[in-house]
């Protein structure tokens, strides 16, 4: 075996690949070759580290130096200074936003210090395409322990005791689900992994598949043993090419080493896994629609019961769990249910991964113990709101969730508290909006998404969401009528009660939660024909404040339609007929002399 | 890697594979060998010294030791310098290293835990 004195870890998750990590990895290999260091320093590709905003990310061990926003031009300097001479390149190290303090080790920075990584435990630390690196980190030991030391019922009891709940949306207790499938009559049973991650902005499942694919395979095999299944299917979006490729490699490796296939680890247990590609329909994340799609039928939901645990894939008992749920399983088996249930809060155990995005300084992936407050995630880990703007709301749970206002920032993040507040855990999207965002517009955005993704099978969702969207559109266009709010509430209630599947039942949530916390904004739109946040184009116009305008002409230069005129050093004017409300002058004015009204 | 047929085989492969990645975990508690790689060190032949250390460690299959470099610490006439830093022990600095002496240090100091007094930095 080769021994290397240093490892250069280059993030090859989708985020960093998009910001250019592939040429960087090649540059490292070339530069090390040139300096004759390639026998001493190993270049390793890894999955997502979480701080995607600062990509491409490079981590160098043994020091644990965390270099961010690395460019190919920086590579020779890192090789020469750090890897040859042992001098860390300070200027490229991560620096904390407030204190500008630079850190030499990854785990010292605020973003990571406050996280607890279980589902993401290997992401960014191992090469996902090399099975040995997974095995070195206790990989497949949980499967071995389950097969040799535990009965199938013992495995189910352990998962039940751990308190693990589904991480994909509904939050159903995983162990109970497994028990149903184990108790169901049938010679053939199936294990399915839901990797059809569809919430806008959520990418934890993709990151787990890209960074640690074996953990999902191992967990599915454990689930197969527990319920008595010998086949598993992973339903993954075709839009995730890197995840699909790494899954294929992982399945191939696991088969070659006898960790999938016949008589795993010399036991009687046999299990194999196959991939099915989804084509990006949001509704296929709903379990019955997903199963239909795996079978090759049109991806449409059907009424439940019967639940998949009794009648699932090809009408056989089936369990469906989400990627992140599976990623927790091996650790629970290895470390025990008590260990897991000690993490988190009273009713919600363990951790949850959130994809934090929107108006926040550190967009990226964070994993926190349940019960952490929204404030800690947004301010302590996420670094707060950029440009000194005020926090307005956070949208959790994707298009099925809701918007929570500043007054709820101290709320602990748990399944039940979120539902009480009118939102939900969902798959863990977290979109932060600041004072410049119109809440009616946000509701419209999410409803546009669900409306477009409605499969059309049931009328409440197909027609109801369409009518709701039309009302929101007229409100944001300044044509809102008295009684529109009540009509929205009425429609929302009916859709929630009568839609066929989760997509329809939760589609009104963004509207209901914004109505609950930001009703005054709706009223301002309808009664005063004003958008208080200045987000709805139809309801605003721009004006020059004569006192503040110094006549510098900056706005004249940026205006694409020559709508601004005026003499130099004298207050300017905006021709509202020509103005297309592009906001350029507002952004450009150095004196704050242009206002949105 | 062959087909894994039992827990024992899995364990064996895990132990081997661990050596491959243990550079990435828990580096605070490991012994560090630091080679002076300033311009002075490189000119005096620090590269062959480092390569000899790496080679010797590899030959003896020692993976829980970190080999790293540092810049000039001012004792240029004594280069190549090699520091051995063990947790809970004072730092030992060896001077005027060459590949043969470096290999000796790996054997005596790292493996047998005996400081090689004749090579340590003199009182100046």
PDB file of N, CA and C in Angstrom, chain A residues 1-7 9 36-37 40 42 44 61-63 82-86 125-127 131-133 135-141 144-145 148 256-259 265-266, chain B residues 1-7 10-11 13-14 16-25 27 32 37-39 42 47 50-51 54 57-58 61-63 66-72:
ATOM      1  N   UNK A   1       0.828  -1.203   0.000  1.00  0.00           N
ATOM      2  CA  UNK A   1       0.000   0.000   0.000  1.00  0.00           C
ATOM      3  C   UNK A   1       0.870   1.265   0.000  1.00  0.00           C
ATOM      4  N   UNK A   2       0.461   2.240  -0.767  1.00  0.00           N
ATOM      5  CA  UNK A   2       1.196   3.503  -0.792  1.00  0.00           C
ATOM      6  C   UNK A   2       0.847   4.327   0.444  1.00  0.00           C
ATOM      7  N   UNK A   3       1.856   4.989   0.979  1.00  0.00           N
ATOM      8  CA  UNK A   3       1.583   5.916   2.081  1.00  0.00           C
ATOM      9  C   UNK A   3       1.826   7.331   1.592  1.00  0.00           C
ATOM     10  N   UNK A   4       0.847   8.176   1.815  1.00  0.00           N
ATOM     11  CA  UNK A   4       0.985   9.553   1.382  1.00  0.00           C
ATOM     12  C   UNK A   4       1.107  10.443   2.603  1.00  0.00           C
ATOM     13  N   UNK A   5       1.943  11.473   2.479  1.00  0.00           N
ATOM     14  CA  UNK A   5       2.103  12.350   3.641  1.00  0.00           C
ATOM     15  C   UNK A   5       1.026  13.425   3.679  1.00  0.00           C
ATOM     16  N   UNK A   6       0.367  13.658   2.558  1.00  0.00           N
ATOM     17  CA  UNK A   6      -0.708  14.652   2.556  1.00  0.00           C
ATOM     18  C   UNK A   6      -1.806  14.229   1.604  1.00  0.00           C
ATOM     19  N   UNK A   7      -3.038  14.577   1.955  1.00  0.00           N
ATOM     20  CA  UNK A   7      -4.174  14.319   1.082  1.00  0.00           C
ATOM     21  C   UNK A   7      -4.796  15.656   0.679  1.00  0.00           C
ATOM     22  N   UNK A   9      -8.092  17.056  -0.734  1.00  0.00           N
ATOM     23  CA  UNK A   9      -9.464  16.670  -1.018  1.00  0.00           C
ATOM     24  C   UNK A   9     -10.142  17.767  -1.831  1.00  0.00           C
ATOM     25  N   UNK A  36       7.297  16.689  -8.794  1.00  0.00           N
ATOM     26  CA  UNK A  36       7.746  15.374  -8.323  1.00  0.00           C
ATOM     27  C   UNK A  36       7.167  14.976  -6.982  1.00  0.00           C
ATOM     28  N   UNK A  37       5.959  15.469  -6.689  1.00  0.00           N
ATOM     29  CA  UNK A  37       5.368  15.166  -5.380  1.00  0.00           C
ATOM     30  C   UNK A  37       4.254  14.135  -5.472  1.00  0.00           C
ATOM     31  N   UNK A  40       3.998  11.432  -2.998  1.00  0.00           N
ATOM     32  CA  UNK A  40       3.857  11.769  -1.576  1.00  0.00           C
ATOM     33  C   UNK A  40       2.502  12.373  -1.246  1.00  0.00           C
ATOM     34  N   UNK A  42      -1.553  12.793  -2.224  1.00  0.00           N
ATOM     35  CA  UNK A  42      -2.630  12.130  -2.941  1.00  0.00           C
ATOM     36  C   UNK A  42      -3.759  13.120  -3.180  1.00  0.00           C
ATOM     37  N   UNK A  44      -7.677  13.529  -3.901  1.00  0.00           N
ATOM     38  CA  UNK A  44      -8.870  12.713  -3.696  1.00  0.00           C
ATOM     39  C   UNK A  44     -10.105  13.528  -4.055  1.00  0.00           C
ATOM     40  N   UNK A  61      -5.161  17.711   4.161  1.00  0.00           N
ATOM     41  CA  UNK A  61      -4.767  17.035   5.391  1.00  0.00           C
ATOM     42  C   UNK A  61      -3.300  16.689   5.299  1.00  0.00           C
ATOM     43  N   UNK A  62      -2.573  16.542   6.421  1.00  0.00           N
ATOM     44  CA  UNK A  62      -3.019  16.417   7.807  1.00  0.00           C
ATOM     45  C   UNK A  62      -3.416  17.709   8.506  1.00  0.00           C
ATOM     46  N   UNK A  63      -3.142  18.869   7.935  1.00  0.00           N
ATOM     47  CA  UNK A  63      -3.435  20.105   8.668  1.00  0.00           C
ATOM     48  C   UNK A  63      -4.933  20.356   8.779  1.00  0.00           C
ATOM     49  N   UNK A  82       2.309  25.335   0.340  1.00  0.00           N
ATOM     50  CA  UNK A  82       1.777  24.452   1.374  1.00  0.00           C
ATOM     51  C   UNK A  82       2.364  23.044   1.282  1.00  0.00           C
ATOM     52  N   UNK A  83       2.301  22.482   0.097  1.00  0.00           N
ATOM     53  CA  UNK A  83       2.652  21.062   0.003  1.00  0.00           C
ATOM     54  C   UNK A  83       4.150  20.830  -0.083  1.00  0.00           C
ATOM     55  N   UNK A  84       4.889  21.817  -0.614  1.00  0.00           N
ATOM     56  CA  UNK A  84       6.337  21.628  -0.684  1.00  0.00           C
ATOM     57  C   UNK A  84       7.029  22.232   0.525  1.00  0.00           C
ATOM     58  N   UNK A  85       6.658  23.475   0.848  1.00  0.00           N
ATOM     59  CA  UNK A  85       7.386  24.170   1.919  1.00  0.00           C
ATOM     60  C   UNK A  85       6.670  24.165   3.262  1.00  0.00           C
ATOM     61  N   UNK A  86       5.450  23.699   3.279  1.00  0.00           N
ATOM     62  CA  UNK A  86       4.746  23.609   4.551  1.00  0.00           C
ATOM     63  C   UNK A  86       4.229  24.918   5.081  1.00  0.00           C
ATOM     64  N   UNK A 125     -15.504  13.846   3.103  1.00  0.00           N
ATOM     65  CA  UNK A 125     -14.330  13.274   3.763  1.00  0.00           C
ATOM     66  C   UNK A 125     -13.833  12.001   3.095  1.00  0.00           C
ATOM     67  N   UNK A 126     -14.701  11.352   2.323  1.00  0.00           N
ATOM     68  CA  UNK A 126     -14.230  10.143   1.653  1.00  0.00           C
ATOM     69  C   UNK A 126     -14.438  10.275   0.146  1.00  0.00           C
ATOM     70  N   UNK A 127     -13.712   9.444  -0.580  1.00  0.00           N
ATOM     71  CA  UNK A 127     -13.911   9.381  -2.016  1.00  0.00           C
ATOM     72  C   UNK A 127     -15.090   8.444  -2.281  1.00  0.00           C
ATOM     73  N   UNK A 131     -14.787   2.084  -2.633  1.00  0.00           N
ATOM     74  CA  UNK A 131     -15.521   1.399  -1.566  1.00  0.00           C
ATOM     75  C   UNK A 131     -14.657   1.225  -0.316  1.00  0.00           C
ATOM     76  N   UNK A 132     -13.337   1.069  -0.506  1.00  0.00           N
ATOM     77  CA  UNK A 132     -12.461   0.872   0.661  1.00  0.00           C
ATOM     78  C   UNK A 132     -12.528   2.060   1.617  1.00  0.00           C
ATOM     79  N   UNK A 133     -12.673   3.269   1.074  1.00  0.00           N
ATOM     80  CA  UNK A 133     -12.721   4.430   1.959  1.00  0.00           C
ATOM     81  C   UNK A 133     -13.998   4.404   2.810  1.00  0.00           C
ATOM     82  N   UNK A 135     -15.539   1.516   3.659  1.00  0.00           N
ATOM     83  CA  UNK A 135     -15.329   0.412   4.606  1.00  0.00           C
ATOM     84  C   UNK A 135     -14.424   0.855   5.754  1.00  0.00           C
ATOM     85  N   UNK A 136     -13.421   1.666   5.423  1.00  0.00           N
ATOM     86  CA  UNK A 136     -12.504   2.152   6.461  1.00  0.00           C
ATOM     87  C   UNK A 136     -13.248   2.941   7.527  1.00  0.00           C
ATOM     88  N   UNK A 137     -14.306   3.642   7.126  1.00  0.00           N
ATOM     89  CA  UNK A 137     -15.109   4.416   8.080  1.00  0.00           C
ATOM     90  C   UNK A 137     -16.282   3.593   8.592  1.00  0.00           C
ATOM     91  N   UNK A 138     -16.040   2.347   8.931  1.00  0.00           N
ATOM     92  CA  UNK A 138     -17.062   1.450   9.485  1.00  0.00           C
ATOM     93  C   UNK A 138     -18.135   1.053   8.480  1.00  0.00           C
ATOM     94  N   UNK A 139     -17.877   1.268   7.198  1.00  0.00           N
ATOM     95  CA  UNK A 139     -18.880   0.930   6.190  1.00  0.00           C
ATOM     96  C   UNK A 139     -19.172  -0.560   6.154  1.00  0.00           C
ATOM     97  N   UNK A 140     -20.416  -0.896   5.971  1.00  0.00           N
ATOM     98  CA  UNK A 140     -20.945  -2.263   5.891  1.00  0.00           C
ATOM     99  C   UNK A 140     -20.796  -3.053   7.191  1.00  0.00           C
ATOM    100  N   UNK A 141     -20.272  -2.404   8.232  1.00  0.00           N
ATOM    101  CA  UNK A 141     -20.210  -3.101   9.518  1.00  0.00           C
ATOM    102  C   UNK A 141     -21.596  -3.238  10.131  1.00  0.00           C
ATOM    103  N   UNK A 144     -23.258  -6.076   8.532  1.00  0.00           N
ATOM    104  CA  UNK A 144     -22.703  -7.293   9.108  1.00  0.00           C
ATOM    105  C   UNK A 144     -23.269  -7.567  10.489  1.00  0.00           C
ATOM    106  N   UNK A 145     -23.359  -6.497  11.310  1.00  0.00           N
ATOM    107  CA  UNK A 145     -23.885  -6.661  12.668  1.00  0.00           C
ATOM    108  C   UNK A 145     -25.332  -7.131  12.620  1.00  0.00           C
ATOM    109  N   UNK A 148     -25.449 -10.867  11.401  1.00  0.00           N
ATOM    110  CA  UNK A 148     -24.864 -11.919  12.224  1.00  0.00           C
ATOM    111  C   UNK A 148     -25.303 -11.874  13.684  1.00  0.00           C
ATOM    112  N   UNK A 256     -19.364  -6.633  -6.697  1.00  0.00           N
ATOM    113  CA  UNK A 256     -18.079  -7.314  -6.894  1.00  0.00           C
ATOM    114  C   UNK A 256     -17.498  -7.836  -5.588  1.00  0.00           C
ATOM    115  N   UNK A 257     -17.784  -7.143  -4.506  1.00  0.00           N
ATOM    116  CA  UNK A 257     -17.202  -7.558  -3.237  1.00  0.00           C
ATOM    117  C   UNK A 257     -18.167  -8.352  -2.381  1.00  0.00           C
ATOM    118  N   UNK A 258     -19.244  -8.784  -2.999  1.00  0.00           N
ATOM    119  CA  UNK A 258     -20.171  -9.661  -2.290  1.00  0.00           C
ATOM    120  C   UNK A 258     -20.970  -8.968  -1.210  1.00  0.00           C
ATOM    121  N   UNK A 259     -21.063  -7.618  -1.267  1.00  0.00           N
ATOM    122  CA  UNK A 259     -21.854  -6.905  -0.272  1.00  0.00           C
ATOM    123  C   UNK A 259     -23.275  -6.670  -0.769  1.00  0.00           C
ATOM    124  N   UNK A 265     -21.960 -11.623   2.990  1.00  0.00           N
ATOM    125  CA  UNK A 265     -21.072 -11.890   4.136  1.00  0.00           C
ATOM    126  C   UNK A 265     -21.215 -13.335   4.635  1.00  0.00           C
ATOM    127  N   UNK A 266     -21.413 -14.241   3.674  1.00  0.00           N
ATOM    128  CA  UNK A 266     -21.468 -15.655   4.023  1.00  0.00           C
ATOM    129  C   UNK A 266     -22.731 -16.075   4.750  1.00  0.00           C
TER     130      UNK A 266
ATOM    131  N   UNK B   1      -9.567  -6.026  -4.544  1.00  0.00           N
ATOM    132  CA  UNK B   1     -10.199  -6.538  -3.319  1.00  0.00           C
ATOM    133  C   UNK B   1     -11.127  -7.706  -3.666  1.00  0.00           C
ATOM    134  N   UNK B   2     -11.009  -8.804  -2.952  1.00  0.00           N
ATOM    135  CA  UNK B   2     -11.806  -9.989  -3.294  1.00  0.00           C
ATOM    136  C   UNK B   2     -13.223  -9.905  -2.732  1.00  0.00           C
ATOM    137  N   UNK B   3     -14.007 -10.940  -3.012  1.00  0.00           N
ATOM    138  CA  UNK B   3     -15.344 -11.031  -2.438  1.00  0.00           C
ATOM    139  C   UNK B   3     -15.209 -11.221  -0.925  1.00  0.00           C
ATOM    140  N   UNK B   4     -16.013 -10.470  -0.165  1.00  0.00           N
ATOM    141  CA  UNK B   4     -15.920 -10.556   1.296  1.00  0.00           C
ATOM    142  C   UNK B   4     -16.935 -11.589   1.775  1.00  0.00           C
ATOM    143  N   UNK B   5     -16.449 -12.628   2.424  1.00  0.00           N
ATOM    144  CA  UNK B   5     -17.372 -13.724   2.747  1.00  0.00           C
ATOM    145  C   UNK B   5     -17.755 -13.801   4.217  1.00  0.00           C
ATOM    146  N   UNK B   6     -17.150 -12.986   5.044  1.00  0.00           N
ATOM    147  CA  UNK B   6     -17.532 -13.054   6.448  1.00  0.00           C
ATOM    148  C   UNK B   6     -17.218 -11.728   7.135  1.00  0.00           C
ATOM    149  N   UNK B   7     -17.713 -11.599   8.355  1.00  0.00           N
ATOM    150  CA  UNK B   7     -17.434 -10.409   9.139  1.00  0.00           C
ATOM    151  C   UNK B   7     -15.944 -10.251   9.400  1.00  0.00           C
ATOM    152  N   UNK B  10     -14.329  -8.745   6.445  1.00  0.00           N
ATOM    153  CA  UNK B  10     -14.689  -7.325   6.360  1.00  0.00           C
ATOM    154  C   UNK B  10     -13.819  -6.517   7.320  1.00  0.00           C
ATOM    155  N   UNK B  11     -13.655  -7.070   8.525  1.00  0.00           N
ATOM    156  CA  UNK B  11     -12.855  -6.401   9.555  1.00  0.00           C
ATOM    157  C   UNK B  11     -11.405  -6.238   9.095  1.00  0.00           C
ATOM    158  N   UNK B  13     -10.266  -6.084   6.017  1.00  0.00           N
ATOM    159  CA  UNK B  13     -10.187  -5.069   4.965  1.00  0.00           C
ATOM    160  C   UNK B  13     -10.365  -3.677   5.559  1.00  0.00           C
ATOM    161  N   UNK B  14     -11.226  -3.595   6.578  1.00  0.00           N
ATOM    162  CA  UNK B  14     -11.438  -2.300   7.226  1.00  0.00           C
ATOM    163  C   UNK B  14     -10.149  -1.785   7.843  1.00  0.00           C
ATOM    164  N   UNK B  16      -7.056  -2.537   7.024  1.00  0.00           N
ATOM    165  CA  UNK B  16      -6.116  -2.127   5.976  1.00  0.00           C
ATOM    166  C   UNK B  16      -6.528  -0.771   5.402  1.00  0.00           C
ATOM    167  N   UNK B  17      -7.818  -0.639   5.108  1.00  0.00           N
ATOM    168  CA  UNK B  17      -8.304   0.572   4.451  1.00  0.00           C
ATOM    169  C   UNK B  17      -8.167   1.773   5.371  1.00  0.00           C
ATOM    170  N   UNK B  18      -8.238   1.534   6.678  1.00  0.00           N
ATOM    171  CA  UNK B  18      -8.150   2.625   7.637  1.00  0.00           C
ATOM    172  C   UNK B  18      -6.813   3.356   7.519  1.00  0.00           C
ATOM    173  N   UNK B  19      -5.758   2.555   7.279  1.00  0.00           N
ATOM    174  CA  UNK B  19      -4.434   3.163   7.108  1.00  0.00           C
ATOM    175  C   UNK B  19      -4.423   4.144   5.949  1.00  0.00           C
ATOM    176  N   UNK B  20      -5.278   3.853   4.959  1.00  0.00           N
ATOM    177  CA  UNK B  20      -5.314   4.670   3.761  1.00  0.00           C
ATOM    178  C   UNK B  20      -5.850   6.063   4.057  1.00  0.00           C
ATOM    179  N   UNK B  21      -6.755   6.166   5.020  1.00  0.00           N
ATOM    180  CA  UNK B  21      -7.418   7.460   5.221  1.00  0.00           C
ATOM    181  C   UNK B  21      -7.183   8.048   6.607  1.00  0.00           C
ATOM    182  N   UNK B  22      -6.384   7.381   7.447  1.00  0.00           N
ATOM    183  CA  UNK B  22      -6.321   7.908   8.815  1.00  0.00           C
ATOM    184  C   UNK B  22      -5.581   9.239   8.934  1.00  0.00           C
ATOM    185  N   UNK B  23      -5.032   9.687   7.800  1.00  0.00           N
ATOM    186  CA  UNK B  23      -4.451  11.027   7.772  1.00  0.00           C
ATOM    187  C   UNK B  23      -5.523  12.092   7.955  1.00  0.00           C
ATOM    188  N   UNK B  24      -6.792  11.704   7.659  1.00  0.00           N
ATOM    189  CA  UNK B  24      -7.858  12.701   7.634  1.00  0.00           C
ATOM    190  C   UNK B  24      -8.589  12.812   8.965  1.00  0.00           C
ATOM    191  N   UNK B  25      -8.186  12.033   9.979  1.00  0.00           N
ATOM    192  CA  UNK B  25      -8.899  12.114  11.255  1.00  0.00           C
ATOM    193  C   UNK B  25      -7.940  12.246  12.432  1.00  0.00           C
ATOM    194  N   UNK B  27      -5.824  14.188  14.045  1.00  0.00           N
ATOM    195  CA  UNK B  27      -4.385  14.356  13.876  1.00  0.00           C
ATOM    196  C   UNK B  27      -3.694  14.984  15.074  1.00  0.00           C
ATOM    197  N   UNK B  32       4.295  13.758  15.040  1.00  0.00           N
ATOM    198  CA  UNK B  32       4.557  14.502  13.803  1.00  0.00           C
ATOM    199  C   UNK B  32       6.055  14.568  13.552  1.00  0.00           C
ATOM    200  N   UNK B  37      11.712  23.030   5.374  1.00  0.00           N
ATOM    201  CA  UNK B  37      11.733  23.116   3.915  1.00  0.00           C
ATOM    202  C   UNK B  37      11.765  24.560   3.454  1.00  0.00           C
ATOM    203  N   UNK B  38      12.492  25.409   4.172  1.00  0.00           N
ATOM    204  CA  UNK B  38      12.736  26.737   3.653  1.00  0.00           C
ATOM    205  C   UNK B  38      13.735  26.604   2.507  1.00  0.00           C
ATOM    206  N   UNK B  39      14.074  27.736   1.879  1.00  0.00           N
ATOM    207  CA  UNK B  39      15.063  27.690   0.802  1.00  0.00           C
ATOM    208  C   UNK B  39      16.365  27.064   1.306  1.00  0.00           C
ATOM    209  N   UNK B  42      15.928  23.264   1.667  1.00  0.00           N
ATOM    210  CA  UNK B  42      15.902  22.585   0.372  1.00  0.00           C
ATOM    211  C   UNK B  42      17.318  22.556  -0.211  1.00  0.00           C
ATOM    212  N   UNK B  47      14.840  17.642   0.747  1.00  0.00           N
ATOM    213  CA  UNK B  47      13.965  16.758  -0.028  1.00  0.00           C
ATOM    214  C   UNK B  47      14.354  15.285   0.103  1.00  0.00           C
ATOM    215  N   UNK B  50      13.379  14.023   3.457  1.00  0.00           N
ATOM    216  CA  UNK B  50      11.958  13.742   3.613  1.00  0.00           C
ATOM    217  C   UNK B  50      11.567  12.456   2.894  1.00  0.00           C
ATOM    218  N   UNK B  51      12.088  12.293   1.679  1.00  0.00           N
ATOM    219  CA  UNK B  51      11.751  11.087   0.923  1.00  0.00           C
ATOM    220  C   UNK B  51      12.235   9.839   1.657  1.00  0.00           C
ATOM    221  N   UNK B  54       9.788   9.123   4.461  1.00  0.00           N
ATOM    222  CA  UNK B  54       8.550   8.529   3.927  1.00  0.00           C
ATOM    223  C   UNK B  54       8.779   7.075   3.538  1.00  0.00           C
ATOM    224  N   UNK B  57       9.119   4.829   6.604  1.00  0.00           N
ATOM    225  CA  UNK B  57       7.817   4.604   7.243  1.00  0.00           C
ATOM    226  C   UNK B  57       6.995   3.608   6.448  1.00  0.00           C
ATOM    227  N   UNK B  58       7.071   3.764   5.124  1.00  0.00           N
ATOM    228  CA  UNK B  58       6.305   2.865   4.267  1.00  0.00           C
ATOM    229  C   UNK B  58       6.821   1.431   4.398  1.00  0.00           C
ATOM    230  N   UNK B  61       5.569   0.015   7.378  1.00  0.00           N
ATOM    231  CA  UNK B  61       4.115   0.053   7.474  1.00  0.00           C
ATOM    232  C   UNK B  61       3.605   0.855   8.684  1.00  0.00           C
ATOM    233  N   UNK B  62       4.230   2.002   8.894  1.00  0.00           N
ATOM    234  CA  UNK B  62       3.798   2.869  10.000  1.00  0.00           C
ATOM    235  C   UNK B  62       2.908   3.958   9.419  1.00  0.00           C
ATOM    236  N   UNK B  63       1.630   3.977   9.829  1.00  0.00           N
ATOM    237  CA  UNK B  63       0.719   4.928   9.204  1.00  0.00           C
ATOM    238  C   UNK B  63       0.168   5.957  10.184  1.00  0.00           C
ATOM    239  N   UNK B  66       2.493  11.570  11.188  1.00  0.00           N
ATOM    240  CA  UNK B  66       2.301  12.603  10.176  1.00  0.00           C
ATOM    241  C   UNK B  66       3.651  13.159   9.759  1.00  0.00           C
ATOM    242  N   UNK B  67       3.898  13.200   8.467  1.00  0.00           N
ATOM    243  CA  UNK B  67       5.120  13.838   7.982  1.00  0.00           C
ATOM    244  C   UNK B  67       4.708  15.139   7.326  1.00  0.00           C
ATOM    245  N   UNK B  68       5.298  16.231   7.803  1.00  0.00           N
ATOM    246  CA  UNK B  68       4.908  17.513   7.241  1.00  0.00           C
ATOM    247  C   UNK B  68       6.134  18.414   7.140  1.00  0.00           C
ATOM    248  N   UNK B  69       5.936  19.597   6.543  1.00  0.00           N
ATOM    249  CA  UNK B  69       7.107  20.451   6.343  1.00  0.00           C
ATOM    250  C   UNK B  69       6.880  21.766   7.070  1.00  0.00           C
ATOM    251  N   UNK B  70       7.958  22.522   7.201  1.00  0.00           N
ATOM    252  CA  UNK B  70       7.808  23.860   7.741  1.00  0.00           C
ATOM    253  C   UNK B  70       8.828  24.763   7.059  1.00  0.00           C
ATOM    254  N   UNK B  71       8.707  26.058   7.269  1.00  0.00           N
ATOM    255  CA  UNK B  71       9.641  26.992   6.655  1.00  0.00           C
ATOM    256  C   UNK B  71      10.908  27.113   7.483  1.00  0.00           C
ATOM    257  N   UNK B  72      11.724  28.125   7.166  1.00  0.00           N
ATOM    258  CA  UNK B  72      13.005  28.336   7.841  1.00  0.00           C
ATOM    259  C   UNK B  72      12.772  28.762   9.284  1.00  0.00           C
TER     260      UNK B  72
END
